[in-house]
C-alpha cells in the first residue's frame, strides 16, 4: 500500500511539480539570512521606489528597502503562518471529528450542529471581528486563522470514523479490551489520516492566502516585519508609480499557493486513483 | 412544498440561536472585559467611552442576563449605537450600505453562472481536449490567485495604463450633472472591475464542479438509453444530461454565499465602494465594536438566507427532495 502510494506519487506530474515548489520554498525560508542580497529592513532614503535593477532585482519600496530581500524573508512568515494555522485547525478538527464519529448520538449532533453554525459565518468576517478585539500580530493571526478553519476537517474525520468504527479490526481491538482513547488514536485515526493529509496541504494554501489578504488590509503581519501581503499594501499606495511592488509579491503568493494546491491534489490522486 | 419550506424554517431556528451565541462569545472573548481592552489599547478612551461600553453591554449584570438583553434587542433589529462620531444606530448604518454589497454579489453570482456552466459542460463533453486542458490550468490558477492582487494588476492595466475604467468608488465626481443614461453607464463602468473580480474566485470552483458533475451524469444508464433510442448527441447532452448535472449547482451557489460576502471586505476596501464590507473594515480599524458585531451577525444571517433559498429552489427543481 505505502510503496504503491510513492510509486503513483512520483509518476504523477502534478504531485512532482507541487512538491518541487514546496521544497524550493522551504529551502528559501531556511536559507533566508544567507541568500537575501540585502538586509530586509535596511532603510535607504536615497533609493526610494527605485525600479528593478542589477543591484535590486525586484526594485525598492517606499523606504528604499530591497523588495527581493523582503520577499525572501516574507517566505518564512507565510510558511510559518501556513503551518501553524493549519496545525491548529487540524488538531481541533481531528479531535472533534473523531469524538463525533466515534461516539455518535447526542454528542455527534451537538458537534455537527456547531460545525453548521460556524459555517454560517463568512470566515473572513469572523477573523476580522476577532482581530478587532485583539492586537494584530503574527501569533494572533495564526491562532485566529486556525480557530476559524477546522470545520471541513471535522466533517472529513467524522465521516471516516463513522464508517471505520464498524470495521472488524476495531471490534477485534475492543474485544481484547482496548479502551476508547486507544481505539480512537491508535487504531482508527491512522486510517483516517489520508483525507486529513490532503485537507492539511490544501489548508496551508488557504491559510497563506488569508494571511496575505489580512496583511494587505493592514490587520495581519505588521510592518516592519516583511510579509508578501504588506509589501502589496505599499504596492497599492504607489500603484501609479511602482508596478514592481504590486507584481512580484503577488506572483510569490500565487506560486506558493499553486504549489500547495498541486501537492494536495497529487497526494489525493496517489492515495486513491479512483477518486480522480 | 409549503410543508417543506416550513420544515426548513424550523430547522433554521437552532442555527440562528447558535449564531447569536457565537456572536456573543466572540464579543466576550477579549481578555478581561471589552472595556479593559479598549482602555488598554486606546489611551484616548475616555471615562465617557468606558461608560458607553458598559451601558451598551450591561457589563455589571450576570452573563446570561447580558445575553438575554442582547438577543431581545436583536429581535427588534436594535444593534445598538455606533461608537464613531455620528453615534447613529448600527442597524441604520448597515442597512444603507447593504444594497450595493448585495447588488455586486448578485451580479457576480450571475456572471459566475453564465460563464462557469458552459465552461464546465464543454470541458466534460470534450474531455482531455485542448479546451479542457486550458480550462483546467485556468481553474488551478483561479484557485491559487490572491484576488486582491489580481485587482491591483487590473487596476494598473485598465485604470492607469489604458485609462478605460475608473478604479475607485461607484460614481464619478460629476455624477449629479450627467443625464440619466450616462449616469447609469457611469455606474456600470464603476462596477465592471469589482464584479468581475469577485466572480473570479467562484468561477474556478464552479466550473470544475460542473465538469465533474457532467462527467458523472454522462456515465449514467439513462444517458445510454437516450443515445440508444437514437437522440442526437445535442439533445442527449443539453436536454438529458445538462438538466441533471445542473441540480447540485443550486446547492453550491448557496454554499458560496459566505465566501462572496466575506470577499466583499477586500473588494470594497480596494475599490473604495461604500458597501457593508468597507463599513466592516473601517469599523474594525476604528474598533467600532457595535458595528463589527452587527455586521458579523448580519453576515451570518445572509448566509442562512442564501442556504434557505438554495434548499427551496432545489426542492422546486427536484421533486424527490420534497418527499424524503
Coordinates of N, CA and C in Angstrom, one line a residue, chain B residues 172-178 186:
Chain B
X172 N -18.7 58.8 -10.6 CA -17.8 59.8 -10.9 C -18.1 61.1 -10.1
X173 N -17.2 62.0 -10.1 CA -17.4 63.2 -9.3 C -18.5 64.0 -9.9
X174 N -18.6 64.0 -11.3 CA -19.7 64.8 -11.9 C -21.0 64.0 -12.1
X175 N -21.1 63.0 -11.3 CA -22.3 62.1 -11.4 C -23.6 62.9 -11.5
X176 N -23.8 63.8 -10.6 CA -25.0 64.5 -10.5 C -25.4 65.3 -11.7
X177 N -24.4 65.7 -12.5 CA -24.7 66.5 -13.7 C -24.9 65.7 -14.9
X178 N -24.7 64.4 -14.8 CA -24.9 63.5 -16.0 C -26.3 63.3 -16.3
X186 N -22.2 55.3 -16.2 CA -21.1 55.6 -15.2 C -21.1 54.5 -14.1

